[in-house]
């Protein structure tokens, strides 16, 4: 069975600090896809990144970076030099290649304090 | 601009009433999904449809019904059988067989039972 665990329910950091959101997943498939979504206070989920199981290269996009490690079944998300606008709920998600559905973790609520 | 429109943004229901949440997309996506979000619970799948006139139950379908008469539309009815309907409801869509690229989400409907 597939599962996504985000152990951090809520995190608060001061602006300009770096913060890492953890994500651990479980799947029996060798081909799968991992995602991160951001949910700002407005409610809509915004797609941030997709990573397939064959690509373990880390990804960097501006202040955002993602560390995918198959050996530990983790797909962690780091925000560098955090800003107040980064305050949101962040969801990690998993989709197996044979399935059209995406399974979401319970989310991590991130507070960036000015 | 292409996207998903959910309406209304806020909805109030009296106990014992059925209510219907609207979801319309102009992305030409084949598959559509309904998720329910409760505080601390992440997103849970209610129903999904991969093609017109066909749909499948998700993990928490009891007390809900859907229809898919048009490709663009996937309305969700919350029936009186749903004992705890107060939640945030999100509609999503994707191209058929492309789950691995991730969903596009609507902005959600917040339903409150009064």
PDB file of C-alpha atoms in Angstrom:
ATOM      1  CA  UNK A   1       0.000   0.000   0.000  1.00  0.00           C
ATOM      2  CA  UNK A   2       1.162   3.501  -0.663  1.00  0.00           C
ATOM      3  CA  UNK A   3       1.530   6.025   2.099  1.00  0.00           C
ATOM      4  CA  UNK A   4       2.980   9.475   2.655  1.00  0.00           C
ATOM      5  CA  UNK A   5       4.076  10.650   6.080  1.00  0.00           C
ATOM      6  CA  UNK A   6       4.778  14.245   6.998  1.00  0.00           C
ATOM      7  CA  UNK A   7       5.807  13.997  10.616  1.00  0.00           C
ATOM      8  CA  UNK A   8       6.021  17.746  11.166  1.00  0.00           C
ATOM      9  CA  UNK A   9       2.535  19.029  11.807  1.00  0.00           C
ATOM     10  CA  UNK A  10       3.507  22.652  12.305  1.00  0.00           C
ATOM     11  CA  UNK A  11       6.770  24.605  12.075  1.00  0.00           C
ATOM     12  CA  UNK A  12       7.558  28.205  12.970  1.00  0.00           C
ATOM     13  CA  UNK A  13      10.740  29.971  11.951  1.00  0.00           C
ATOM     14  CA  UNK A  14      11.864  33.562  11.850  1.00  0.00           C
ATOM     15  CA  UNK A  15      12.096  35.217   8.481  1.00  0.00           C
ATOM     16  CA  UNK A  16      15.357  34.638   6.596  1.00  0.00           C
ATOM     17  CA  UNK A  17      16.013  31.345   8.342  1.00  0.00           C
ATOM     18  CA  UNK A  18      16.262  28.153   6.312  1.00  0.00           C
ATOM     19  CA  UNK A  19      13.638  25.486   6.929  1.00  0.00           C
ATOM     20  CA  UNK A  20      13.299  21.880   5.808  1.00  0.00           C
ATOM     21  CA  UNK A  21      10.006  20.044   5.501  1.00  0.00           C
ATOM     22  CA  UNK A  22      10.278  16.281   5.790  1.00  0.00           C
ATOM     23  CA  UNK A  23       8.442  13.715   3.698  1.00  0.00           C
ATOM     24  CA  UNK A  24       8.713   9.946   3.919  1.00  0.00           C
ATOM     25  CA  UNK A  25       6.829   7.679   1.560  1.00  0.00           C
ATOM     26  CA  UNK A  26       5.988   4.017   1.167  1.00  0.00           C
ATOM     27  CA  UNK A  27       5.330   2.192  -2.070  1.00  0.00           C
ATOM     28  CA  UNK A  28       5.847  -1.253  -3.533  1.00  0.00           C
ATOM     29  CA  UNK A  29       6.187   0.031  -7.073  1.00  0.00           C
ATOM     30  CA  UNK A  30       9.522   0.695  -8.667  1.00  0.00           C
ATOM     31  CA  UNK A  31       8.031   3.420 -10.822  1.00  0.00           C
ATOM     32  CA  UNK A  32       6.353   6.245  -8.979  1.00  0.00           C
ATOM     33  CA  UNK A  33       6.107   9.998  -8.800  1.00  0.00           C
ATOM     34  CA  UNK A  34       6.474  12.404  -5.930  1.00  0.00           C
ATOM     35  CA  UNK A  35       5.032  15.881  -5.618  1.00  0.00           C
ATOM     36  CA  UNK A  36       5.010  18.916  -3.395  1.00  0.00           C
ATOM     37  CA  UNK A  37       2.077  21.302  -3.280  1.00  0.00           C
ATOM     38  CA  UNK A  38       1.665  24.598  -1.454  1.00  0.00           C
ATOM     39  CA  UNK A  39      -1.650  25.692   0.023  1.00  0.00           C
ATOM     40  CA  UNK A  40      -1.691  29.391   0.907  1.00  0.00           C
ATOM     41  CA  UNK A  41      -4.458  30.844   3.076  1.00  0.00           C
ATOM     42  CA  UNK A  42      -6.628  31.312  -0.013  1.00  0.00           C
ATOM     43  CA  UNK A  43      -7.059  27.532  -0.099  1.00  0.00           C
ATOM     44  CA  UNK A  44      -6.057  26.559  -3.615  1.00  0.00           C
ATOM     45  CA  UNK A  45      -3.280  23.976  -3.906  1.00  0.00           C
ATOM     46  CA  UNK A  46      -0.379  25.174  -6.003  1.00  0.00           C
ATOM     47  CA  UNK A  47       1.884  22.660  -7.707  1.00  0.00           C
ATOM     48  CA  UNK A  48       5.560  23.096  -6.826  1.00  0.00           C
ATOM     49  CA  UNK A  49       7.454  20.101  -8.142  1.00  0.00           C
ATOM     50  CA  UNK A  50       7.178  16.593  -9.545  1.00  0.00           C
ATOM     51  CA  UNK A  51       9.938  14.023  -9.357  1.00  0.00           C
ATOM     52  CA  UNK A  52       9.969  10.508 -10.838  1.00  0.00           C
ATOM     53  CA  UNK A  53      11.508   7.534  -9.090  1.00  0.00           C
ATOM     54  CA  UNK A  54      14.311   7.200 -11.594  1.00  0.00           C
ATOM     55  CA  UNK A  55      15.660  10.662 -11.101  1.00  0.00           C
ATOM     56  CA  UNK A  56      17.425  11.146  -7.805  1.00  0.00           C
ATOM     57  CA  UNK A  57      19.065  14.405  -8.725  1.00  0.00           C
ATOM     58  CA  UNK A  58      18.372  17.179  -6.314  1.00  0.00           C
ATOM     59  CA  UNK A  59      16.435  20.088  -7.701  1.00  0.00           C
ATOM     60  CA  UNK A  60      16.812  23.760  -6.994  1.00  0.00           C
ATOM     61  CA  UNK A  61      14.401  26.468  -8.016  1.00  0.00           C
ATOM     62  CA  UNK A  62      15.251  29.845  -6.617  1.00  0.00           C
ATOM     63  CA  UNK A  63      14.974  29.627  -2.836  1.00  0.00           C
ATOM     64  CA  UNK A  64      13.395  26.173  -3.031  1.00  0.00           C
ATOM     65  CA  UNK A  65      15.291  22.900  -3.181  1.00  0.00           C
ATOM     66  CA  UNK A  66      14.304  19.269  -2.974  1.00  0.00           C
ATOM     67  CA  UNK A  67      16.331  16.290  -1.785  1.00  0.00           C
ATOM     68  CA  UNK A  68      15.119  12.926  -3.077  1.00  0.00           C
ATOM     69  CA  UNK A  69      16.724   9.856  -1.506  1.00  0.00           C
ATOM     70  CA  UNK A  70      15.381   6.459  -2.490  1.00  0.00           C
ATOM     71  CA  UNK A  71      17.550   4.722   0.084  1.00  0.00           C
ATOM     72  CA  UNK A  72      15.578   6.370   2.883  1.00  0.00           C
ATOM     73  CA  UNK A  73      12.312   6.819   0.936  1.00  0.00           C
ATOM     74  CA  UNK A  74      12.420  10.516   1.572  1.00  0.00           C
ATOM     75  CA  UNK A  75      11.652  13.588  -0.478  1.00  0.00           C
ATOM     76  CA  UNK A  76      12.469  16.593   1.663  1.00  0.00           C
ATOM     77  CA  UNK A  77      11.812  20.210   0.773  1.00  0.00           C
ATOM     78  CA  UNK A  78      14.021  23.097   1.879  1.00  0.00           C
ATOM     79  CA  UNK A  79      13.237  26.780   1.734  1.00  0.00           C
ATOM     80  CA  UNK A  80      16.309  28.981   1.955  1.00  0.00           C
ATOM     81  CA  UNK A  81      16.108  32.491   3.374  1.00  0.00           C
ATOM     82  CA  UNK A  82      12.435  32.091   4.175  1.00  0.00           C
ATOM     83  CA  UNK A  83       9.977  34.934   3.639  1.00  0.00           C
ATOM     84  CA  UNK A  84       6.622  35.704   5.201  1.00  0.00           C
ATOM     85  CA  UNK A  85       4.945  34.850   1.882  1.00  0.00           C
ATOM     86  CA  UNK A  86       6.170  31.287   2.313  1.00  0.00           C
ATOM     87  CA  UNK A  87       3.693  30.826   5.155  1.00  0.00           C
ATOM     88  CA  UNK A  88       1.321  28.102   4.027  1.00  0.00           C
ATOM     89  CA  UNK A  89       0.473  24.452   4.380  1.00  0.00           C
ATOM     90  CA  UNK A  90       2.747  22.232   2.338  1.00  0.00           C
ATOM     91  CA  UNK A  91       1.708  18.807   1.114  1.00  0.00           C
ATOM     92  CA  UNK A  92       3.900  15.986  -0.061  1.00  0.00           C
ATOM     93  CA  UNK A  93       2.196  13.473  -2.357  1.00  0.00           C
ATOM     94  CA  UNK A  94       2.824  10.186  -4.145  1.00  0.00           C
ATOM     95  CA  UNK A  95       1.453   8.545  -7.274  1.00  0.00           C
ATOM     96  CA  UNK A  96       2.298   5.051  -8.423  1.00  0.00           C
ATOM     97  CA  UNK A  97       2.726   4.654 -12.161  1.00  0.00           C
ATOM     98  CA  UNK A  98      -0.094   2.112 -12.424  1.00  0.00           C
ATOM     99  CA  UNK A  99      -2.564   4.363 -10.626  1.00  0.00           C
ATOM    100  CA  UNK A 100      -4.270   7.580 -11.677  1.00  0.00           C
ATOM    101  CA  UNK A 101      -4.722   8.754  -8.117  1.00  0.00           C
ATOM    102  CA  UNK A 102      -2.400  10.821  -5.987  1.00  0.00           C
ATOM    103  CA  UNK A 103      -2.067  10.115  -2.279  1.00  0.00           C
ATOM    104  CA  UNK A 104      -1.365  13.093  -0.054  1.00  0.00           C
ATOM    105  CA  UNK A 105       0.358  13.423   3.285  1.00  0.00           C
ATOM    106  CA  UNK A 106      -1.391  15.280   6.069  1.00  0.00           C
ATOM    107  CA  UNK A 107       0.545  18.439   5.410  1.00  0.00           C
ATOM    108  CA  UNK A 108       2.939  20.653   7.340  1.00  0.00           C
ATOM    109  CA  UNK A 109       1.779  24.113   8.351  1.00  0.00           C
ATOM    110  CA  UNK A 110       4.665  26.545   8.040  1.00  0.00           C
ATOM    111  CA  UNK A 111       4.673  29.892   9.836  1.00  0.00           C
ATOM    112  CA  UNK A 112       7.304  32.422   8.843  1.00  0.00           C
ATOM    113  CA  UNK A 113       7.510  35.058  11.550  1.00  0.00           C
ATOM    114  CA  UNK A 114       8.574  38.597  10.627  1.00  0.00           C
TER     115      UNK A 114
ATOM    116  CA  UNK B   1      -7.227  31.436 -19.068  1.00  0.00           C
ATOM    117  CA  UNK B   2      -7.711  27.713 -18.488  1.00  0.00           C
ATOM    118  CA  UNK B   3      -8.474  26.464 -15.044  1.00  0.00           C
ATOM    119  CA  UNK B   4     -10.921  24.928 -12.618  1.00  0.00           C
ATOM    120  CA  UNK B   5     -13.817  26.885 -11.175  1.00  0.00           C
ATOM    121  CA  UNK B   6     -15.466  25.804  -7.978  1.00  0.00           C
ATOM    122  CA  UNK B   7     -18.612  27.430  -6.711  1.00  0.00           C
ATOM    123  CA  UNK B   8     -19.773  28.639  -4.356  1.00  0.00           C
ATOM    124  CA  UNK B   9     -16.744  29.589  -2.294  1.00  0.00           C
ATOM    125  CA  UNK B  10     -18.746  29.324   0.934  1.00  0.00           C
ATOM    126  CA  UNK B  11     -21.831  27.202   1.463  1.00  0.00           C
ATOM    127  CA  UNK B  12     -24.066  26.736   4.465  1.00  0.00           C
ATOM    128  CA  UNK B  13     -26.316  23.757   4.872  1.00  0.00           C
ATOM    129  CA  UNK B  14     -28.988  22.929   7.336  1.00  0.00           C
ATOM    130  CA  UNK B  15     -28.978  19.469   8.781  1.00  0.00           C
ATOM    131  CA  UNK B  16     -30.968  17.053   6.657  1.00  0.00           C
ATOM    132  CA  UNK B  17     -30.482  18.972   3.409  1.00  0.00           C
ATOM    133  CA  UNK B  18     -28.657  17.902   0.305  1.00  0.00           C
ATOM    134  CA  UNK B  19     -26.309  20.413  -1.272  1.00  0.00           C
ATOM    135  CA  UNK B  20     -24.431  20.353  -4.553  1.00  0.00           C
ATOM    136  CA  UNK B  21     -20.951  21.740  -5.080  1.00  0.00           C
ATOM    137  CA  UNK B  22     -20.027  22.788  -8.568  1.00  0.00           C
ATOM    138  CA  UNK B  23     -16.747  22.043 -10.352  1.00  0.00           C
ATOM    139  CA  UNK B  24     -16.123  23.153 -13.934  1.00  0.00           C
ATOM    140  CA  UNK B  25     -12.878  22.948 -15.905  1.00  0.00           C
ATOM    141  CA  UNK B  26     -11.881  24.292 -19.307  1.00  0.00           C
ATOM    142  CA  UNK B  27      -8.552  22.490 -19.483  1.00  0.00           C
ATOM    143  CA  UNK B  28      -9.875  19.660 -21.650  1.00  0.00           C
ATOM    144  CA  UNK B  29      -8.803  17.255 -18.937  1.00  0.00           C
ATOM    145  CA  UNK B  30     -10.299  13.787 -18.943  1.00  0.00           C
ATOM    146  CA  UNK B  31     -10.095  12.928 -15.273  1.00  0.00           C
ATOM    147  CA  UNK B  32     -11.619  14.819 -12.382  1.00  0.00           C
ATOM    148  CA  UNK B  33     -11.424  14.324  -8.642  1.00  0.00           C
ATOM    149  CA  UNK B  34     -13.088  15.433  -5.431  1.00  0.00           C
ATOM    150  CA  UNK B  35     -11.133  15.660  -2.196  1.00  0.00           C
ATOM    151  CA  UNK B  36     -12.195  16.558   1.288  1.00  0.00           C
ATOM    152  CA  UNK B  37      -9.848  18.425   3.607  1.00  0.00           C
ATOM    153  CA  UNK B  38     -10.252  18.505   7.377  1.00  0.00           C
ATOM    154  CA  UNK B  39      -7.824  20.188   9.779  1.00  0.00           C
ATOM    155  CA  UNK B  40      -4.857  17.925  10.363  1.00  0.00           C
ATOM    156  CA  UNK B  41      -6.219  15.226   8.063  1.00  0.00           C
ATOM    157  CA  UNK B  42      -4.706  16.140   4.748  1.00  0.00           C
ATOM    158  CA  UNK B  43      -6.692  15.462   1.584  1.00  0.00           C
ATOM    159  CA  UNK B  44      -8.938  12.429   1.341  1.00  0.00           C
ATOM    160  CA  UNK B  45     -10.382  11.225  -1.945  1.00  0.00           C
ATOM    161  CA  UNK B  46     -14.168  11.132  -2.206  1.00  0.00           C
ATOM    162  CA  UNK B  47     -14.887  10.278  -5.853  1.00  0.00           C
ATOM    163  CA  UNK B  48     -13.089  10.415  -9.148  1.00  0.00           C
ATOM    164  CA  UNK B  49     -13.985  10.121 -12.796  1.00  0.00           C
ATOM    165  CA  UNK B  50     -11.663   9.210 -15.628  1.00  0.00           C
ATOM    166  CA  UNK B  51     -14.198   9.536 -18.421  1.00  0.00           C
ATOM    167  CA  UNK B  52     -17.654  10.920 -19.067  1.00  0.00           C
ATOM    168  CA  UNK B  53     -20.516   8.863 -17.634  1.00  0.00           C
ATOM    169  CA  UNK B  54     -18.184   6.861 -15.428  1.00  0.00           C
ATOM    170  CA  UNK B  55     -16.883   7.425 -11.906  1.00  0.00           C
ATOM    171  CA  UNK B  56     -15.378   5.479  -9.009  1.00  0.00           C
ATOM    172  CA  UNK B  57     -15.571   5.718  -5.252  1.00  0.00           C
ATOM    173  CA  UNK B  58     -12.597   6.966  -3.349  1.00  0.00           C
ATOM    174  CA  UNK B  59     -11.713   6.336   0.260  1.00  0.00           C
ATOM    175  CA  UNK B  60     -14.603   8.240   1.862  1.00  0.00           C
ATOM    176  CA  UNK B  61     -17.510   8.075  -0.626  1.00  0.00           C
ATOM    177  CA  UNK B  62     -20.272   7.349   1.896  1.00  0.00           C
ATOM    178  CA  UNK B  63     -22.795  10.165   2.057  1.00  0.00           C
ATOM    179  CA  UNK B  64     -21.692  11.690  -1.252  1.00  0.00           C
ATOM    180  CA  UNK B  65     -22.782  11.317  -4.859  1.00  0.00           C
ATOM    181  CA  UNK B  66     -21.436  12.588  -8.172  1.00  0.00           C
ATOM    182  CA  UNK B  67     -22.287  12.706 -11.847  1.00  0.00           C
ATOM    183  CA  UNK B  68     -20.188  13.196 -14.963  1.00  0.00           C
ATOM    184  CA  UNK B  69     -22.519  14.021 -17.823  1.00  0.00           C
ATOM    185  CA  UNK B  70     -20.071  16.398 -19.472  1.00  0.00           C
ATOM    186  CA  UNK B  71     -16.321  16.348 -19.700  1.00  0.00           C
ATOM    187  CA  UNK B  72     -16.121  19.842 -18.250  1.00  0.00           C
ATOM    188  CA  UNK B  73     -18.313  19.294 -15.214  1.00  0.00           C
ATOM    189  CA  UNK B  74     -18.114  17.067 -12.124  1.00  0.00           C
ATOM    190  CA  UNK B  75     -20.599  18.192  -9.471  1.00  0.00           C
ATOM    191  CA  UNK B  76     -20.536  16.731  -5.977  1.00  0.00           C
ATOM    192  CA  UNK B  77     -23.699  16.291  -3.920  1.00  0.00           C
ATOM    193  CA  UNK B  78     -23.355  16.094  -0.174  1.00  0.00           C
ATOM    194  CA  UNK B  79     -26.373  14.162   0.986  1.00  0.00           C
ATOM    195  CA  UNK B  80     -28.124  14.097   4.332  1.00  0.00           C
ATOM    196  CA  UNK B  81     -26.494  10.719   4.893  1.00  0.00           C
ATOM    197  CA  UNK B  82     -23.131  12.407   5.360  1.00  0.00           C
ATOM    198  CA  UNK B  83     -22.998  12.803   9.121  1.00  0.00           C
ATOM    199  CA  UNK B  84     -20.173  15.274   9.356  1.00  0.00           C
ATOM    200  CA  UNK B  85     -20.103  17.309   6.151  1.00  0.00           C
ATOM    201  CA  UNK B  86     -18.448  20.451   7.501  1.00  0.00           C
ATOM    202  CA  UNK B  87     -15.133  20.606   5.637  1.00  0.00           C
ATOM    203  CA  UNK B  88     -13.193  22.188   2.812  1.00  0.00           C
ATOM    204  CA  UNK B  89     -13.833  20.522  -0.549  1.00  0.00           C
ATOM    205  CA  UNK B  90     -11.335  20.612  -3.380  1.00  0.00           C
ATOM    206  CA  UNK B  91     -11.884  19.626  -6.983  1.00  0.00           C
ATOM    207  CA  UNK B  92      -8.973  18.665  -9.234  1.00  0.00           C
ATOM    208  CA  UNK B  93      -8.404  17.515 -12.769  1.00  0.00           C
ATOM    209  CA  UNK B  94      -5.745  15.978 -14.962  1.00  0.00           C
ATOM    210  CA  UNK B  95      -5.272  14.562 -18.432  1.00  0.00           C
ATOM    211  CA  UNK B  96      -6.261  10.893 -18.559  1.00  0.00           C
ATOM    212  CA  UNK B  97      -3.385   8.556 -17.815  1.00  0.00           C
ATOM    213  CA  UNK B  98      -1.198  11.458 -16.811  1.00  0.00           C
ATOM    214  CA  UNK B  99      -1.582  11.280 -13.078  1.00  0.00           C
ATOM    215  CA  UNK B 100       2.112  11.416 -12.907  1.00  0.00           C
ATOM    216  CA  UNK B 101       2.170  15.019 -14.001  1.00  0.00           C
ATOM    217  CA  UNK B 102       0.071  16.130 -11.092  1.00  0.00           C
ATOM    218  CA  UNK B 103      -3.310  17.688 -10.653  1.00  0.00           C
ATOM    219  CA  UNK B 104      -4.664  21.139 -11.291  1.00  0.00           C
ATOM    220  CA  UNK B 105      -6.813  22.237  -8.361  1.00  0.00           C
ATOM    221  CA  UNK B 106      -9.750  24.567  -7.967  1.00  0.00           C
ATOM    222  CA  UNK B 107      -9.897  27.137  -5.194  1.00  0.00           C
ATOM    223  CA  UNK B 108     -12.230  25.065  -3.044  1.00  0.00           C
ATOM    224  CA  UNK B 109     -15.642  25.286  -1.407  1.00  0.00           C
ATOM    225  CA  UNK B 110     -15.975  25.601   2.334  1.00  0.00           C
ATOM    226  CA  UNK B 111     -19.119  23.850   3.515  1.00  0.00           C
ATOM    227  CA  UNK B 112     -20.566  24.494   6.957  1.00  0.00           C
ATOM    228  CA  UNK B 113     -23.544  22.792   8.539  1.00  0.00           C
ATOM    229  CA  UNK B 114     -25.672  25.174  10.565  1.00  0.00           C
TER     230      UNK B 114
END
